[in-house]
Coordinates of C-alpha atoms in Angstrom, one line a residue:
X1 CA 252.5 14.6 185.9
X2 CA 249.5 16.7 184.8
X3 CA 248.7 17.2 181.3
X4 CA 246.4 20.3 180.8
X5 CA 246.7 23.5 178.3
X6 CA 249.0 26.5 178.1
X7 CA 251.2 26.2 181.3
X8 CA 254.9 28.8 180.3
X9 CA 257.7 26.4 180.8
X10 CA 260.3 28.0 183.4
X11 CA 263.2 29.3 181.1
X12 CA 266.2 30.1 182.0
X13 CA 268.9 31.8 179.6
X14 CA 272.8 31.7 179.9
X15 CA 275.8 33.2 178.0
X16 CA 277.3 30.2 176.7
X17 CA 276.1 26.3 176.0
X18 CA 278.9 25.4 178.4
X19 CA 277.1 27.6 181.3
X20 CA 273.6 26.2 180.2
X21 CA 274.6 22.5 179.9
X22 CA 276.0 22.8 183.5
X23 CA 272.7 24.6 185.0
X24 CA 270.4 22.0 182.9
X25 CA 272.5 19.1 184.2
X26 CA 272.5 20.2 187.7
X27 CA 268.9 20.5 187.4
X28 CA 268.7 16.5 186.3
X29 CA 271.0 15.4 188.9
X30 CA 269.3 16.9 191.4
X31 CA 265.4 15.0 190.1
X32 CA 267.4 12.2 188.9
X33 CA 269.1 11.6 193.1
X34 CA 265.2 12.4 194.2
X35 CA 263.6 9.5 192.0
X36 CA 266.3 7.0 193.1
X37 CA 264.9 8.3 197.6
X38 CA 262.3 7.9 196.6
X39 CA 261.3 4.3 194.4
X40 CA 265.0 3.2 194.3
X41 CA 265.7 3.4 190.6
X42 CA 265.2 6.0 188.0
X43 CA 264.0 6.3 184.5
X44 CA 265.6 8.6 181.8
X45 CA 265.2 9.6 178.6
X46 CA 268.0 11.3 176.2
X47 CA 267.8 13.0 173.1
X48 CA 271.2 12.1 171.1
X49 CA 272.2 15.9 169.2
X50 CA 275.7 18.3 169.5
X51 CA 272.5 20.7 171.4
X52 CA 272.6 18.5 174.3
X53 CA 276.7 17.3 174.4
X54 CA 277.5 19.9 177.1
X55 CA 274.3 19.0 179.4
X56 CA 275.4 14.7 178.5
X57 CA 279.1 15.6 179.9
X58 CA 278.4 17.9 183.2
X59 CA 275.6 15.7 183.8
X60 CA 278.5 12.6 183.3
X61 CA 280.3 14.2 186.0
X62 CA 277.7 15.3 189.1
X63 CA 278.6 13.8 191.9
X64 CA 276.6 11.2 194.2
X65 CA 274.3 9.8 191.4
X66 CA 274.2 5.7 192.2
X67 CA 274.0 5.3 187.6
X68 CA 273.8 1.3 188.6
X69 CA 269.9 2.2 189.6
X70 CA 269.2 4.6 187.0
X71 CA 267.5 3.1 183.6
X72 CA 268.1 4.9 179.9
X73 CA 266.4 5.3 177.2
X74 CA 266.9 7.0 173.9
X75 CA 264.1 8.9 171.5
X76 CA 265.0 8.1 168.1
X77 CA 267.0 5.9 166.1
X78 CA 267.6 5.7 161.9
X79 CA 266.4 3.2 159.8
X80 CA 268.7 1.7 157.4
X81 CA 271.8 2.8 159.1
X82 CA 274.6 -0.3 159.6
X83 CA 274.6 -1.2 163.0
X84 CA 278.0 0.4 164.1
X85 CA 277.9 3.4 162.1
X86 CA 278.9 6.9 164.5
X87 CA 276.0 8.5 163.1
X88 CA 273.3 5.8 165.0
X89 CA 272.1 8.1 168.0
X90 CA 272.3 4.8 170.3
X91 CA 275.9 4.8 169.1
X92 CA 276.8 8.5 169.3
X93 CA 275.1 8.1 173.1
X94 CA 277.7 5.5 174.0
X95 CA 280.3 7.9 172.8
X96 CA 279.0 10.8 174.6
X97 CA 277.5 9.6 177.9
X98 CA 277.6 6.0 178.4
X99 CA 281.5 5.3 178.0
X100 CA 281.4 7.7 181.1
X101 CA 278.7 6.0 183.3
X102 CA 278.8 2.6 181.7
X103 CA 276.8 1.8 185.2
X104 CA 273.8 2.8 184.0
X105 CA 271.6 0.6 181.9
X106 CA 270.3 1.7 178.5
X107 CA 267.5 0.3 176.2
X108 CA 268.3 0.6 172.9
X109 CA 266.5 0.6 170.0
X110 CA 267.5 -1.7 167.2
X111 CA 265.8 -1.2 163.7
X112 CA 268.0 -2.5 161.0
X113 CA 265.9 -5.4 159.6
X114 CA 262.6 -4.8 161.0
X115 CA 261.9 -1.2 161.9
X116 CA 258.0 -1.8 162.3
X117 CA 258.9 -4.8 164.8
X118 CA 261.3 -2.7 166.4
X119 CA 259.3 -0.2 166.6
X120 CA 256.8 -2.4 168.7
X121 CA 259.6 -3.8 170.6
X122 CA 260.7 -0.8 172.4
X123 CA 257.1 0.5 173.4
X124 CA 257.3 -2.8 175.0
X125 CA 260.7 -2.1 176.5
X126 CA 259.2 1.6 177.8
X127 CA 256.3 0.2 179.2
X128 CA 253.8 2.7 180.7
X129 CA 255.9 4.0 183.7
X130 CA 256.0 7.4 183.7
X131 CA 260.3 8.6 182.6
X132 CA 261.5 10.8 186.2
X133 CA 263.2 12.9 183.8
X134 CA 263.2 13.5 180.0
X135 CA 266.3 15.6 178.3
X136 CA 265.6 16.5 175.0
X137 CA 266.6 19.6 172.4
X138 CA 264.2 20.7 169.8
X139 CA 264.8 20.3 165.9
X140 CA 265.4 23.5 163.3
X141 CA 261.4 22.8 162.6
X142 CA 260.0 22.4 166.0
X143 CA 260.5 18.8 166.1
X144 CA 260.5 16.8 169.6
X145 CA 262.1 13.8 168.7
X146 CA 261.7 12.8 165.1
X147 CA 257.9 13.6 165.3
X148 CA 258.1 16.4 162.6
X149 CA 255.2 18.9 161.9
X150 CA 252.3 17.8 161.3
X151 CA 253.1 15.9 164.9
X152 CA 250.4 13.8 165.9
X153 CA 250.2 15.4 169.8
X154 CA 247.6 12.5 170.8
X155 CA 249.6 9.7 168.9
X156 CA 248.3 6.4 170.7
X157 CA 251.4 4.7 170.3
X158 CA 254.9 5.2 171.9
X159 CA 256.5 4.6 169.4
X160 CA 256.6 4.2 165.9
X161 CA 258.4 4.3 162.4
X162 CA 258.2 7.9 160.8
X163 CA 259.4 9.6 157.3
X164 CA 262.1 12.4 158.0
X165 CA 261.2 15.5 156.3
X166 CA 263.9 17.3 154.7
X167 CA 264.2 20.2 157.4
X168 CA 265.3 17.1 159.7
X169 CA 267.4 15.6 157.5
X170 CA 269.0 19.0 156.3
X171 CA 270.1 19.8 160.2
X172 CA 272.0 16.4 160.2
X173 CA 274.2 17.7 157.5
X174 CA 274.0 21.2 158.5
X175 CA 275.5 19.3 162.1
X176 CA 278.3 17.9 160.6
X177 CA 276.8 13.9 160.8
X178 CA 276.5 13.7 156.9
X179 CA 278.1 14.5 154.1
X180 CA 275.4 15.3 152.2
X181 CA 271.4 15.0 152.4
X182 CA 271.5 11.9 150.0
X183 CA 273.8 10.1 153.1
X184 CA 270.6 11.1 155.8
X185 CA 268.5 7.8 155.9
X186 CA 264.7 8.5 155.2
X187 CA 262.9 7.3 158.0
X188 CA 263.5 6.5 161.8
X189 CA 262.2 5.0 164.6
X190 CA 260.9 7.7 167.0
X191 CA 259.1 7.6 170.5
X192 CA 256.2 9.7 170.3
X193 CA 254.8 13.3 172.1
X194 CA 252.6 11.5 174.0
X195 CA 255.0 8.7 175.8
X196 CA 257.8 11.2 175.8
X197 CA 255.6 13.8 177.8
X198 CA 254.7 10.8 180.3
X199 CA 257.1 12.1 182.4
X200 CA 257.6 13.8 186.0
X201 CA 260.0 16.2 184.3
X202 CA 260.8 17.4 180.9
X203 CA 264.6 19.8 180.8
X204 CA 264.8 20.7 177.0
X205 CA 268.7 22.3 176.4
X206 CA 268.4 24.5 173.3
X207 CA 271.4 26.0 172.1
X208 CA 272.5 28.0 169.3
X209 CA 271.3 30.3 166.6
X210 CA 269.6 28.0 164.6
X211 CA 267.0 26.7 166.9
X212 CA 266.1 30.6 167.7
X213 CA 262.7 30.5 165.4
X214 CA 261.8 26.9 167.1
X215 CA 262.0 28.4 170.5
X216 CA 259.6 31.2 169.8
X217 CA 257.4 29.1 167.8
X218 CA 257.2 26.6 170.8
X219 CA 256.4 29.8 173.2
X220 CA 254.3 31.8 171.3
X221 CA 252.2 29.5 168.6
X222 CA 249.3 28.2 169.1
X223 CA 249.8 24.5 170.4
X224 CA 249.2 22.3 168.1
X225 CA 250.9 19.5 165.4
X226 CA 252.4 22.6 163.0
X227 CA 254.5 23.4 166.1
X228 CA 255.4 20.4 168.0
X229 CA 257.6 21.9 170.6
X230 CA 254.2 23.9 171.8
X231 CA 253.1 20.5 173.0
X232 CA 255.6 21.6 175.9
X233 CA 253.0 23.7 177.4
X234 CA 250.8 21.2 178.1
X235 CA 252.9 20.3 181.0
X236 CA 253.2 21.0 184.6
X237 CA 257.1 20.8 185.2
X238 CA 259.1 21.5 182.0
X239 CA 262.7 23.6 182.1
X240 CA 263.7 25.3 179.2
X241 CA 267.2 25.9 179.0
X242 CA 268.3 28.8 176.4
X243 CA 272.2 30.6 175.8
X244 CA 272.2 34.0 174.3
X245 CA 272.0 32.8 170.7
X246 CA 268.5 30.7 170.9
X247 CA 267.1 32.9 173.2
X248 CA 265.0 35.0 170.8
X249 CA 263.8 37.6 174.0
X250 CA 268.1 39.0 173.7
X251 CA 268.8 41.2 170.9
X252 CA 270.6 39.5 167.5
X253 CA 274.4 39.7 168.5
X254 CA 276.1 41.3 166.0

């Protein structure tokens, strides 16, 4: 991976989020089977959002992947959250993805008494190897992750414990996880820009009407931590996935 400024991501747009969860999870099948050629194992990272359920179940079912050599990780988890509650994105990943390939191994992270120590934990459990592939959606604000504008986009850490603004905790209601914004814990633990673009590949799946503003902010803003999803374009090998609603280059549908 090469960091450097201003590379365009290669996008590609479909009709529906079933068609685009099926190209974007070809397209990790296919880098996931290369990494386990060619070291034997492979690391990957998953965002935990509805945006990314239809990419989680075709990717469930592609063929020919050995999941007993491939490693997991997951970008974000709440603080304050009772261990087994649906709405923990390690839980909503079993649900999802992992009840399906319950070969693979996935690192969780586990904040509910000590998020700072967790926190610490799991940049131990990432370690410094680079992820073969990174799937991850953006947020209603441009987050990556839970690092919401300002994003630190040189963060030295991997990861750390971070207050959610309200246009983060707002989607999680808007999403149908919360009753209300008072349910939305306050603060998470999140893997930061930095370790989550230490990767050979980043494939973001952005569905959906709502992320339409955060897509063209992450193409067209200036990169920087106002716009997190710009960081992005500092990459060498990032596929953007877009349907017709978040694509913001197709006319409003009426």
């Amino acid at each position: 991976m090469t960091v450097g400024i201003d590379r365009a991501p290669d996008i590609s747009t479909y009709r529906t989020r079933l068609e685009l969860g099926r190209a974007s999870a070809a397209c990790a099948a296919d880098s996931i089977r290369q990494a386990i050629v060619r070291t034997g194992h492979a690391r990957l990272m998953l965002a935990a959002a509805p945006s990314q359920t239809a990419t989680l179940l075709a990717l469930s079912a592609e063929a020919d992947i050995e999941w007993d050599r491939v490693e997991c990780f997951h970008m974000d988890e709440y603080v304050g959250l009772p261990p087994q509650a649906p709405q923990g994105f390690a839980n909503w990943l079993r649900s999802v993805f992992f009840k399906r390939v319950p070969q693979a191994t996935f690192r969780t992270i586990a904040p509910v008494d000590d998020p700072e120590g967790a926190a610490l934990r799991y940049e131990a459990v990432l370690g410094t190897e680079p992820f073969d592939v990174v799937l991850l959606g953006l947020g209603v604000n441009g987050h990556l992750a839970f690092n919401d504008p300002p994003a630190d986009l040189a963060d030295d850490r991997a990861a750390r414990v971070v207050a959610l603004h309200e246009a983060s905790r707002r989607q999680q209601v808007d999403e149908g996880h919360f009753a209300e914004i008072g349910d939305v814990p306050t603060h998470a633990v999140t893997v930061t820009i930095p370790r989550l673009l230490n990767a050979r590949q980043l494939i973001a799946s952005v569905p959906g009407s709502a992320k339409r503003q955060a897509v063209h902010d992450t193409l067209t803003r200036p990169i920087g931590p106002e716009f997190p999803g710009t960081a992005l374009r500092t990459h060498d090998n990032v596929r953007l996935f877009l349907d017709a609603e978040s694509d913001p280059c197709v006319r409003e549908l009426s």
